[in-house]
Coordinates of N, CA and C and ligand atoms in Angstrom, one line a residue:
M1 N 0.7 -1.2 0.0 CA 0.0 0.1 -0.1 C 0.8 1.2 -0.1
L2 N 2.0 1.1 1.1 CA 2.8 2.3 0.7 C 4.3 2.1 0.5
E3 N 4.6 2.3 -0.8 CA 6.2 2.0 -0.8 C 6.8 3.3 -1.2
A4 N 8.0 2.8 -0.9 CA 9.1 4.1 -1.4 C 10.3 3.3 -2.0
E5 N 10.5 3.6 -3.3 CA 11.4 3.1 -4.2 C 12.7 4.1 -4.2
S6 N 13.9 3.4 -3.9 CA 15.2 4.2 -4.0 C 14.8 5.8 -3.8
L7 N 14.3 6.2 -2.8 CA 14.2 7.5 -2.6 C 15.4 8.4 -2.3
H8 N 15.4 9.4 -2.9 CA 16.5 10.5 -2.7 C 15.9 11.9 -2.3
K9 N 16.4 12.3 -1.2 CA 16.2 14.0 -1.6 C 17.1 14.8 -0.4
S10 N 17.7 15.7 -1.2 CA 18.7 16.6 -0.7 C 18.5 18.0 -0.1
Y11 N 18.8 18.7 0.8 CA 18.6 20.1 1.1 C 19.9 20.5 1.1
A12 N 20.7 21.9 0.4 CA 21.7 22.3 0.1 C 22.7 21.4 0.2
G13 N 22.6 20.3 -0.9 CA 23.8 19.4 -0.9 C 23.9 18.4 0.1
Q14 N 22.8 18.4 0.9 CA 22.8 17.7 2.4 C 21.9 16.6 2.3
P15 N 22.2 15.2 2.3 CA 21.0 14.1 2.0 C 20.2 14.1 3.3
A16 N 19.0 14.3 3.0 CA 17.8 14.1 4.3 C 17.2 12.7 4.0
I17 N 17.3 12.5 2.6 CA 16.7 11.0 2.4 C 17.8 10.5 1.6
D18 N 18.5 9.0 1.7 CA 19.4 8.9 1.1 C 19.3 7.1 0.4
D19 N 18.7 6.9 -0.6 CA 18.3 5.7 -1.1 C 17.5 4.7 -0.3
L20 N 16.3 5.4 0.0 CA 15.4 4.6 1.0 C 14.6 3.6 0.2
N21 N 14.4 2.6 0.6 CA 13.4 1.4 0.1 C 12.7 1.2 1.2
L22 N 11.3 1.1 1.5 CA 10.4 0.6 2.2 C 8.9 0.3 1.9
C23 N 8.2 -0.6 2.5 CA 7.0 -1.0 1.9 C 6.3 -1.3 3.1
V24 N 4.9 -0.7 3.1 CA 4.0 -0.9 4.2 C 2.7 -1.6 3.4
G25 N 2.5 -3.1 4.0 CA 1.3 -3.5 3.4 C 0.0 -3.4 4.2
K26 N -1.0 -3.8 3.4 CA -2.3 -3.3 4.0 C -2.4 -4.4 5.8
G27 N -3.0 -3.7 6.4 CA -3.1 -4.2 7.5 C -1.9 -4.5 8.4
E28 N -1.1 -3.3 8.2 CA 0.3 -3.7 8.7 C 0.5 -2.4 9.4
I29 N 1.3 -2.1 10.8 CA 1.8 -1.2 11.3 C 3.6 -1.2 11.4
Y30 N 4.0 -0.2 10.8 CA 5.4 -0.2 10.4 C 5.8 1.1 11.4
A31 N 6.9 0.9 11.9 CA 7.3 2.2 13.1 C 8.8 2.5 12.3
L32 N 8.6 4.0 12.0 CA 10.0 4.4 11.8 C 10.8 5.0 12.7
L33 N 12.1 4.6 13.4 CA 12.5 4.9 14.5 C 14.1 5.8 13.9
G34 N 14.4 6.4 14.9 CA 15.7 7.3 14.0 C 16.0 8.6 14.8
P35 N 17.2 8.5 15.2 CA 17.5 10.2 16.3 C 16.8 11.7 15.0
N36 N 16.9 12.5 16.0 CA 16.6 13.9 15.3 C 17.4 14.1 14.2
G37 N 16.7 14.3 12.8 CA 17.6 14.6 11.9 C 17.6 13.5 11.0
A38 N 16.9 12.5 11.3 CA 17.2 11.0 10.5 C 16.7 10.6 9.1
G39 N 15.6 11.7 9.0 CA 14.8 11.6 7.7 C 13.5 11.2 7.7
K40 N 13.2 10.9 9.0 CA 11.7 10.4 9.1 C 10.6 11.5 8.5
T41 N 10.4 12.7 8.9 CA 9.5 13.1 8.7 C 9.6 13.8 7.4
T42 N 10.6 13.8 6.6 CA 10.9 14.0 5.3 C 10.4 12.7 4.4
T43 N 10.6 11.8 5.0 CA 9.6 10.4 4.2 C 8.4 10.6 4.4
I44 N 7.9 10.9 5.5 CA 6.4 11.1 5.5 C 5.6 12.0 4.5
N45 N 6.7 13.1 4.2 CA 6.2 14.5 3.4 C 6.2 14.0 2.3
C46 N 6.8 12.9 1.7 CA 7.1 12.8 0.4 C 5.8 11.7 0.1
F47 N 5.5 11.0 1.1 CA 4.1 10.4 0.8 C 2.8 11.1 1.0
L48 N 3.1 12.3 1.8 CA 1.9 13.1 1.4 C 2.1 14.1 0.4
G49 N 3.0 14.1 -0.7 CA 2.9 15.0 -1.7 C 3.3 16.4 -1.1
F50 N 4.1 16.7 0.2 CA 4.5 17.9 0.6 C 5.9 18.1 0.0
V51 N 6.5 17.3 -0.1 CA 8.0 17.0 -0.8 C 8.2 16.3 -1.9
R52 N 8.9 16.9 -2.8 CA 9.4 16.1 -3.9 C 10.4 15.5 -4.1
P53 N 10.5 14.0 -4.3 CA 11.9 13.6 -4.2 C 12.6 14.0 -5.1
D54 N 14.0 13.8 -4.8 CA 15.1 14.4 -6.1 C 15.2 13.3 -6.9
K55 N 14.8 11.9 -7.0 CA 15.2 10.5 -7.3 C 14.6 9.7 -6.4
G56 N 14.1 8.5 -7.4 CA 13.2 7.5 -6.8 C 11.8 8.2 -6.8
R57 N 11.2 7.2 -5.8 CA 9.5 7.6 -5.9 C 8.8 6.7 -5.0
V58 N 7.6 7.6 -4.3 CA 6.7 6.8 -3.4 C 5.7 6.5 -4.2
L59 N 4.7 5.4 -3.6 CA 3.7 5.2 -4.0 C 2.5 4.9 -3.1
V60 N 1.3 5.5 -3.2 CA 0.1 5.0 -2.5 C -0.7 4.3 -3.1
N61 N -0.8 3.1 -2.6 CA -1.6 2.1 -3.6 C -1.5 2.4 -5.2
G62 N -0.2 2.4 -5.5 CA 0.1 2.3 -6.7 C 0.2 3.4 -7.7
N63 N -0.2 4.7 -6.5 CA -0.1 5.9 -7.1 C 0.8 6.9 -6.9
D64 N 1.5 7.9 -7.6 CA 2.4 8.3 -7.4 C 2.1 9.9 -7.0
P65 N 2.2 10.3 -5.7 CA 1.8 11.8 -5.2 C 2.2 12.6 -6.2
A66 N 3.4 12.5 -6.5 CA 3.9 14.0 -7.6 C 3.3 13.7 -8.6
L67 N 2.5 12.8 -9.1 CA 1.8 12.5 -10.7 C 0.1 13.1 -10.3
D68 N -0.2 12.4 -9.3 CA -1.6 12.6 -9.1 C -1.8 12.6 -7.4
N69 N -1.5 13.8 -7.1 CA -1.6 13.9 -5.7 C -3.0 14.1 -5.2
R70 N -3.8 14.4 -5.7 CA -5.4 14.4 -5.8 C -5.9 12.8 -5.2
R71 N -5.6 11.8 -6.2 CA -6.0 10.8 -6.0 C -5.0 10.1 -4.9
V72 N -4.2 10.6 -4.6 CA -3.5 10.0 -3.4 C -4.0 10.7 -1.7
R73 N -4.5 11.7 -2.0 CA -4.5 12.6 -0.6 C -6.0 11.9 -0.7
R74 N -7.1 11.5 -1.2 CA -8.1 11.1 -1.2 C -8.0 9.4 -0.3
S75 N -6.6 8.8 -0.6 CA -6.9 7.5 0.1 C -5.8 7.6 1.3
L76 N -5.4 8.8 1.7 CA -4.7 8.7 2.7 C -5.3 9.9 4.0
A77 N -4.6 9.3 5.4 CA -5.2 10.3 6.4 C -3.9 10.4 7.1
Y78 N -3.8 11.5 7.9 CA -2.4 12.0 8.5 C -2.8 12.5 9.6
I79 N -2.0 12.0 10.7 CA -2.0 12.9 12.4 C -0.8 13.3 12.5
P80 N -0.4 14.6 12.5 CA 0.9 15.2 12.9 C 1.2 14.8 14.2
E81 N 2.0 15.7 14.8 CA 2.5 15.6 16.3 C 1.6 16.4 16.9
Q82 N 1.1 17.4 16.4 CA 0.0 18.3 17.0 C -1.2 18.5 16.0
I83 N -2.2 18.1 16.3 CA -3.4 18.2 15.4 C -3.6 19.7 15.5
S84 N -4.1 20.4 14.3 CA -4.7 21.6 14.6 C -6.2 21.6 14.5
L85 N -6.9 21.7 15.6 CA -8.5 21.7 15.4 C -8.8 23.1 15.6
Y86 N -10.1 23.3 15.4 CA -10.8 24.9 15.9 C -11.1 24.4 17.2
G87 N -10.8 25.4 18.2 CA -11.1 25.5 19.4 C -12.5 25.8 19.9
W88 N -12.8 26.6 19.0 CA -14.3 27.1 19.5 C -15.4 26.3 19.0
F89 N -15.0 25.1 18.2 CA -15.9 23.9 18.0 C -15.8 23.0 18.6
T90 N -16.6 21.9 18.7 CA -16.8 20.8 19.7 C -16.2 19.7 18.9
G91 N -15.9 18.6 19.3 CA -15.5 17.4 18.6 C -16.4 16.8 17.5
V92 N -17.2 17.1 17.7 CA -18.7 16.6 16.5 C -18.3 17.7 15.4
E93 N -18.3 19.1 15.8 CA -18.3 19.7 14.9 C -17.0 20.0 14.1
N94 N -15.9 19.3 14.7 CA -14.7 19.7 14.2 C -14.5 18.5 13.1
L95 N -15.3 17.0 13.7 CA -14.9 16.0 12.9 C -16.0 16.3 11.4
S96 N -17.5 17.0 11.4 CA -18.3 17.2 10.7 C -17.4 18.3 9.6
Y97 N -17.0 19.3 10.2 CA -16.3 20.2 9.6 C -15.3 19.8 8.4
F98 N -14.0 18.7 9.0 CA -13.3 18.4 8.3 C -13.4 17.2 7.2
T99 N -14.9 16.5 7.7 CA -14.9 15.6 6.5 C -15.9 16.4 5.4
E100 N -16.6 17.3 5.7 CA -16.9 17.9 4.7 C -16.2 18.7 3.6
L101 N -14.8 19.1 4.4 CA -13.8 19.8 3.6 C -13.4 18.5 2.3
A102 N -13.1 17.4 2.9 CA -12.9 16.6 2.2 C -14.1 15.6 1.4
G103 N -15.2 16.5 1.4 CA -16.1 16.1 0.5 C -17.2 15.2 0.9
E104 N -17.3 15.1 1.9 CA -18.1 14.0 2.7 C -19.1 14.9 4.1
R105 N -20.6 14.4 3.7 CA -21.3 15.3 4.5 C -22.3 14.0 5.8
L106 N -21.7 14.1 6.7 CA -22.0 13.1 7.8 C -23.0 13.8 8.8
S107 N -24.0 12.7 9.0 CA -25.0 13.3 10.1 C -24.2 13.2 11.6
R108 N -25.0 14.1 12.3 CA -24.6 14.3 13.8 C -24.4 13.0 14.7
Q109 N -25.4 11.9 14.1 CA -25.0 10.8 14.9 C -24.2 10.0 14.3
R110 N -23.7 10.1 13.0 CA -22.8 9.3 12.6 C -21.3 10.0 13.2
C111 N -21.3 11.5 13.4 CA -20.0 11.9 13.9 C -20.0 11.5 15.4
E112 N -21.0 11.5 16.1 CA -20.9 11.0 17.4 C -20.3 9.4 17.3
S113 N -21.0 8.5 16.5 CA -20.5 7.6 16.7 C -19.3 7.2 16.3
L114 N -18.4 7.7 15.6 CA -17.0 7.6 15.0 C -16.2 8.3 16.0
L115 N -16.8 9.2 16.8 CA -16.2 9.7 18.1 C -15.7 8.8 19.0
I116 N -17.1 8.0 19.3 CA -17.2 6.9 20.2 C -16.3 5.8 20.0
E117 N -16.2 5.5 18.6 CA -15.5 4.1 18.3 C -13.9 4.7 18.4
S118 N -13.8 5.8 17.9 CA -12.3 6.5 18.5 C -11.9 6.5 19.5
G119 N -12.9 6.3 20.8 CA -12.2 6.4 22.1 C -12.7 7.5 22.8
L120 N -13.4 8.4 22.2 CA -13.6 9.8 23.1 C -14.8 9.5 23.9
E121 N -14.8 10.0 25.4 CA -15.9 9.6 25.9 C -17.1 10.4 25.6
P122 N -18.6 9.7 25.8 CA -19.6 10.5 25.4 C -19.9 11.9 26.0
D123 N -19.3 12.3 27.1 CA -19.9 13.5 27.6 C -18.6 14.5 26.9
A124 N -17.7 14.3 26.2 CA -17.0 15.3 25.7 C -16.8 15.5 24.3
L125 N -18.0 14.6 23.8 CA -18.3 14.9 22.4 C -18.8 16.4 21.9
N126 N -19.7 16.9 22.8 CA -20.3 18.3 22.5 C -19.7 19.4 23.4
K127 N -18.4 19.2 23.9 CA -17.4 20.0 24.5 C -16.6 21.1 23.7
R128 N -16.4 22.0 23.9 CA -15.4 22.7 22.8 C -13.9 22.0 22.9
V129 N -13.3 21.9 21.8 CA -12.2 21.4 21.7 C -11.1 22.0 22.4
S130 N -11.1 23.6 22.6 CA -9.9 24.0 23.3 C -9.7 23.6 25.2
G131 N -10.7 22.7 25.2 CA -10.7 22.1 26.7 C -10.2 20.6 26.5
Y132 N -9.8 20.4 25.3 CA -9.6 18.5 25.1 C -8.1 18.7 25.8
S133 N -7.6 17.3 26.4 CA -6.0 17.0 26.2 C -5.6 16.6 25.0
K134 N -4.2 16.4 24.8 CA -3.9 16.1 23.7 C -4.3 14.7 23.1
G135 N -4.6 13.9 24.2 CA -4.9 12.5 23.8 C -6.6 12.7 23.3
M136 N -7.2 13.3 23.7 CA -8.6 13.9 23.1 C -8.7 14.1 21.7
T137 N -7.7 15.1 21.5 CA -7.3 15.8 20.3 C -7.0 14.9 19.1
Q138 N -6.3 13.6 19.5 CA -5.7 12.8 18.7 C -6.7 11.7 18.5
K139 N -7.8 11.6 19.1 CA -9.0 10.9 19.0 C -10.0 11.3 17.8
V140 N -9.7 12.8 18.2 CA -10.6 13.1 16.7 C -9.9 13.0 15.4
G141 N -8.6 13.1 15.4 CA -7.9 12.7 14.4 C -8.3 11.2 13.8
I142 N -8.2 10.4 15.0 CA -8.4 9.1 14.4 C -10.0 8.7 13.8
A143 N -11.0 9.6 14.5 CA -12.4 9.9 13.9 C -12.1 10.2 12.3
I144 N -11.4 11.2 12.0 CA -11.3 11.8 10.8 C -10.8 10.5 9.8
A145 N -9.6 9.7 10.2 CA -9.2 8.7 9.3 C -10.3 7.9 9.1
L146 N -10.9 7.5 10.4 CA -12.3 6.6 10.1 C -13.2 7.1 9.0
A147 N -13.8 8.2 9.3 CA -14.5 9.0 8.6 C -14.3 8.7 6.7
K148 N -13.1 9.1 6.7 CA -12.5 9.0 5.6 C -12.6 7.4 4.6
E149 N -12.5 6.7 6.0 CA -12.2 5.3 5.1 C -10.8 5.4 4.4
A150 N -9.8 6.1 5.1 CA -8.6 5.9 4.5 C -8.1 4.5 4.5
Q151 N -7.3 4.5 3.2 CA -6.6 3.0 3.1 C -5.4 3.1 3.8
A152 N -4.8 4.3 4.1 CA -3.1 4.2 4.9 C -3.3 5.5 5.8
L153 N -2.7 5.2 6.4 CA -2.3 6.3 7.7 C -1.0 6.5 8.1
L154 N -0.7 8.1 8.1 CA 0.6 8.4 8.1 C 0.5 9.0 9.5
L155 N 1.5 9.1 10.6 CA 1.6 9.7 11.8 C 3.3 9.8 11.9
D156 N 3.0 11.2 12.8 CA 4.7 11.8 12.9 C 4.6 12.0 14.6
E157 N 5.3 11.1 15.0 CA 5.4 11.2 16.5 C 3.8 11.4 17.3
P158 N 3.1 10.8 17.0 CA 1.8 10.9 17.6 C 1.6 10.5 19.0
T159 N 2.4 9.9 19.6 CA 2.6 9.8 21.1 C 3.4 10.6 21.9
S160 N 3.8 11.5 21.2 CA 4.9 12.3 21.9 C 3.9 13.3 23.0
G161 N 4.4 13.4 24.3 CA 3.6 14.1 25.2 C 2.5 13.6 25.7
L162 N 2.2 12.5 25.2 CA 0.9 11.8 26.0 C 1.2 10.9 27.0
D163 N 0.4 10.7 28.2 CA 1.1 9.9 29.2 C 0.8 8.7 29.0
P164 N 1.4 7.8 29.7 CA 1.4 6.1 29.2 C -0.2 5.8 28.9
S165 N -0.9 5.9 29.8 CA -2.3 5.4 29.5 C -3.1 6.1 28.1
A166 N -2.8 7.7 28.0 CA -3.1 8.2 26.6 C -2.8 7.2 25.8
A167 N -1.4 7.1 26.0 CA -0.5 6.5 24.6 C -1.1 5.0 24.2
Y168 N -1.3 4.2 25.2 CA -2.1 3.2 25.3 C -3.2 3.1 24.8
E169 N -4.2 4.1 24.8 CA -5.3 4.1 24.5 C -5.0 4.5 23.0
F170 N -3.9 5.3 22.5 CA -4.1 5.6 21.1 C -3.5 4.4 20.5
S171 N -2.9 3.6 20.9 CA -2.4 2.5 20.3 C -3.3 1.5 20.1
R172 N -4.5 1.5 21.2 CA -5.5 0.7 20.7 C -6.1 0.8 19.1
S173 N -6.2 2.1 19.2 CA -7.3 2.9 18.3 C -6.4 2.4 16.9
L174 N -4.9 2.6 17.0 CA -4.2 2.3 16.0 C -4.5 0.8 15.6
R175 N -4.5 -0.1 16.3 CA -4.6 -1.4 16.0 C -6.1 -1.9 15.5
A176 N -6.9 -1.2 16.0 CA -8.4 -1.2 15.4 C -8.0 -0.7 14.1
L177 N -7.7 0.0 13.4 CA -7.5 0.3 12.2 C -6.7 -0.6 11.5
R178 N -5.5 -0.8 12.0 CA -4.9 -2.1 11.3 C -5.9 -3.1 11.1
D179 N -6.3 -3.5 11.9 CA -7.4 -4.6 11.8 C -8.4 -4.4 10.9
R180 N -8.6 -3.3 10.4 CA -9.7 -3.1 9.3 C -8.9 -3.1 7.7
G181 N -7.6 -3.4 8.0 CA -6.8 -3.6 6.8 C -5.9 -2.1 6.3
V182 N -6.1 -0.9 7.3 CA -5.3 0.1 7.2 C -4.0 0.0 7.2
A183 N -3.2 0.2 6.2 CA -1.5 0.6 6.1 C -1.4 1.7 7.2
I184 N -0.3 1.5 7.9 CA 0.0 2.5 9.0 C 1.7 2.6 8.9
L185 N 2.2 4.0 8.8 CA 3.6 4.2 8.8 C 3.4 5.3 9.7
L186 N 4.3 5.1 10.9 CA 4.2 6.1 12.0 C 5.9 6.4 12.1
A187 N 6.1 7.7 12.4 CA 7.4 8.0 12.7 C 7.3 8.4 14.1
T188 N 8.4 7.7 14.8 CA 8.2 7.9 16.4 C 9.3 7.9 17.2
H189 N 9.7 8.5 18.3 CA 10.8 8.1 19.3 C 10.4 7.4 20.6
D190 N 9.2 6.7 20.3 CA 8.5 5.9 21.5 C 8.7 4.2 21.2
L191 N 10.2 4.1 21.5 CA 10.7 2.4 21.5 C 9.5 1.7 22.0
F192 N 9.2 2.1 23.1 CA 8.5 0.9 24.1 C 7.1 0.6 23.0
R193 N 6.4 1.9 22.5 CA 5.1 1.6 21.5 C 5.6 1.0 20.6
A194 N 6.7 1.4 20.0 CA 6.8 0.7 18.5 C 7.1 -0.8 18.7
K195 N 7.7 -1.0 19.5 CA 7.7 -2.4 20.0 C 6.6 -3.5 20.1
E196 N 5.8 -2.5 20.7 CA 4.1 -3.3 21.1 C 3.3 -3.3 20.1
D197 N 3.5 -2.5 19.3 CA 2.5 -2.2 18.2 C 2.9 -2.6 16.6
A198 N 4.1 -2.4 16.4 CA 4.3 -2.5 15.1 C 4.8 -3.9 14.9
S199 N 4.2 -4.5 13.3 CA 4.7 -5.7 13.1 C 6.0 -5.6 12.6
R200 N 6.7 -4.1 11.9 CA 8.1 -4.2 11.4 C 8.5 -2.7 12.0
I201 N 9.6 -2.7 12.2 CA 10.4 -1.4 12.6 C 11.2 -1.1 11.9
G202 N 11.5 -0.1 11.1 CA 12.8 0.4 10.6 C 13.7 1.6 11.3
I203 N 15.0 1.3 11.3 CA 15.5 2.4 12.2 C 16.5 3.4 10.9
M204 N 16.2 4.5 11.3 CA 16.7 5.3 9.9 C 17.9 6.0 10.7
R205 N 19.1 6.2 9.9 CA 20.5 7.1 10.5 C 20.8 7.8 9.1
H206 N 20.9 9.2 9.4 CA 21.5 10.0 8.1 C 20.7 9.8 6.5
G207 N 19.3 9.4 6.9 CA 18.5 9.4 5.6 C 18.6 7.9 5.0
R208 N 19.2 6.9 5.9 CA 19.3 5.7 5.2 C 18.5 4.6 6.3
L209 N 17.9 3.8 5.5 CA 17.2 3.0 6.8 C 18.5 1.6 6.9
V210 N 18.8 1.7 8.3 CA 20.1 1.3 8.5 C 19.6 -0.6 9.0
H211 N 18.6 -0.5 9.4 CA 18.1 -1.8 9.9 C 16.5 -1.9 9.8
E212 N 16.1 -3.4 9.4 CA 14.6 -3.4 9.9 C 14.4 -4.5 10.2
L213 N 13.5 -4.4 11.3 CA 13.2 -5.8 12.4 C 11.9 -5.8 12.5
A214 N 11.8 -7.2 12.4 CA 10.1 -7.7 13.0 C 10.1 -7.4 14.5
G215 N 8.6 -6.7 14.5 CA 8.9 -6.0 16.0 C 8.5 -7.2 17.0
T216 N 8.2 -8.4 16.4 CA 7.8 -9.4 17.5 C 9.0 -10.2 17.7
E217 N 10.3 -9.9 17.0 CA 11.6 -10.6 17.3 C 12.4 -10.4 18.4
L218 N 12.0 -9.4 19.2 CA 13.1 -8.7 20.0 C 12.1 -8.3 21.2
G219 N 12.7 -8.2 22.3 CA 12.3 -8.1 23.4 C 12.5 -6.5 23.6
H220 N 12.1 -5.6 24.8 CA 12.2 -4.1 24.7 C 13.6 -3.6 24.9
A221 N 14.4 -4.7 25.6 CA 15.5 -4.1 26.0 C 16.8 -4.3 24.7
E222 N 16.3 -5.5 24.0 CA 17.0 -5.6 23.0 C 16.9 -4.8 21.9
L223 N 15.6 -4.3 21.7 CA 15.1 -3.1 20.7 C 16.0 -1.9 21.1
E224 N 16.3 -1.6 22.3 CA 16.8 -0.4 22.6 C 18.6 -0.8 22.3
G225 N 18.9 -1.8 22.8 CA 20.4 -2.1 22.6 C 20.6 -2.2 21.1
F226 N 19.6 -2.5 20.2 CA 19.9 -2.4 18.7 C 19.7 -1.1 18.2
Y227 N 18.9 -0.3 18.7 CA 18.7 1.1 18.1 C 19.9 2.1 18.8
L228 N 20.5 1.8 19.8 CA 21.5 2.8 20.0 C 22.8 1.8 19.4
E229 N 22.9 0.8 19.1 CA 23.9 0.3 18.1 C 23.8 0.7 16.6
A230 N 22.6 1.1 16.3 CA 22.3 1.0 15.0 C 22.4 2.8 14.6
I231 N 22.3 3.3 15.6 CA 22.5 4.9 15.5 C 24.0 5.6 15.8
R232 N 24.7 4.7 16.0 CA 26.1 5.1 16.5 C 27.3 5.4 15.5
D233 N 27.8 6.5 15.7 CA 28.6 7.3 14.7 C 29.7 6.2 14.5
Ligands
ATP1 P1 13.0 14.5 14.2 O1 13.0 13.2 14.6 O2 13.9 15.7 14.7 O3 11.5 14.9 13.6 P2 13.6 13.5 11.4 O4 14.0 12.3 11.7 O5 11.9 13.7 11.3 O6 14.2 14.3 12.9 P3 13.8 15.4 9.0 O7 12.8 16.5 9.7 O8 13.2 14.4 8.1 O9 14.2 14.2 10.3 O10 14.8 15.9 8.7 C1 16.1 15.4 7.9 C2 16.9 16.2 7.7 O11 16.5 17.2 6.4 C3 17.6 17.1 8.7 O12 18.9 17.6 8.6 C4 16.8 18.4 8.6 O13 17.4 19.6 8.8 C5 16.9 18.7 6.9 N1 15.7 19.2 6.4 C6 14.3 18.7 6.5 N2 13.6 19.8 5.9 C7 14.2 20.6 5.5 C8 13.7 21.7 4.8 N3 12.5 22.2 4.4 N4 14.8 22.6 4.7 C9 16.1 22.5 4.7 N5 16.4 21.2 5.6 C10 15.6 20.3 6.0

């Protein structure tokens, strides 16, 4: 569903992505790890069509965002580290607004049921989002992905700043999306959640994918050891 083929991107002669190859299948969670500046966000931005590769290509369900960004956007959902919602709108109003922007009109009832499915407490549905915690805001992001029936979901450091129980709840929602067949690619510094949730883990360094591991292969301490070894200069 998500493929990067011999991907290169440089800024001022410095490679941000250097010959990256990866693929994420339907119903798979793939976690990209790596130190600051390793190229994780640039990779995600190539899939989103925000960044144009210098060489190589990315494909989303066989479509290249550099050639047909509209089609690609329809099949993707994106959850950044900080989701920007309208603080004066309620959760229901935000979901309704963003899905309408994407070309779909949902009933209030449908919005409520999607938000509840995403883990939002019923008493929060009609409260202003300005009073939501980060975990609650992320749930609205999940509901937008569900409403869009996205085939692939891209996330950039989604659990940063979440407390462990909010991060756990968030990953439950991700697993539910995975079980529906959504291909999920997330960039994260959260080794614990990567190990718990991802079927594959890629470690990036200086724009290169230096290791790829099966999440189930290792214990937490082993993954940490592997990571520290992989990013050592
Ligand atoms: P972090 O974990 O800090 O988010 P990252 O792995 O996501 O880091 P990127 O943000 O992809 O890393 O950055 C990779 C490299 O590309 C870095 O050296 C960064 O400074 C550079 N870079 C990214 N975007 C730009 C840009 N728009 N202009 C110039 N350099 C950029």
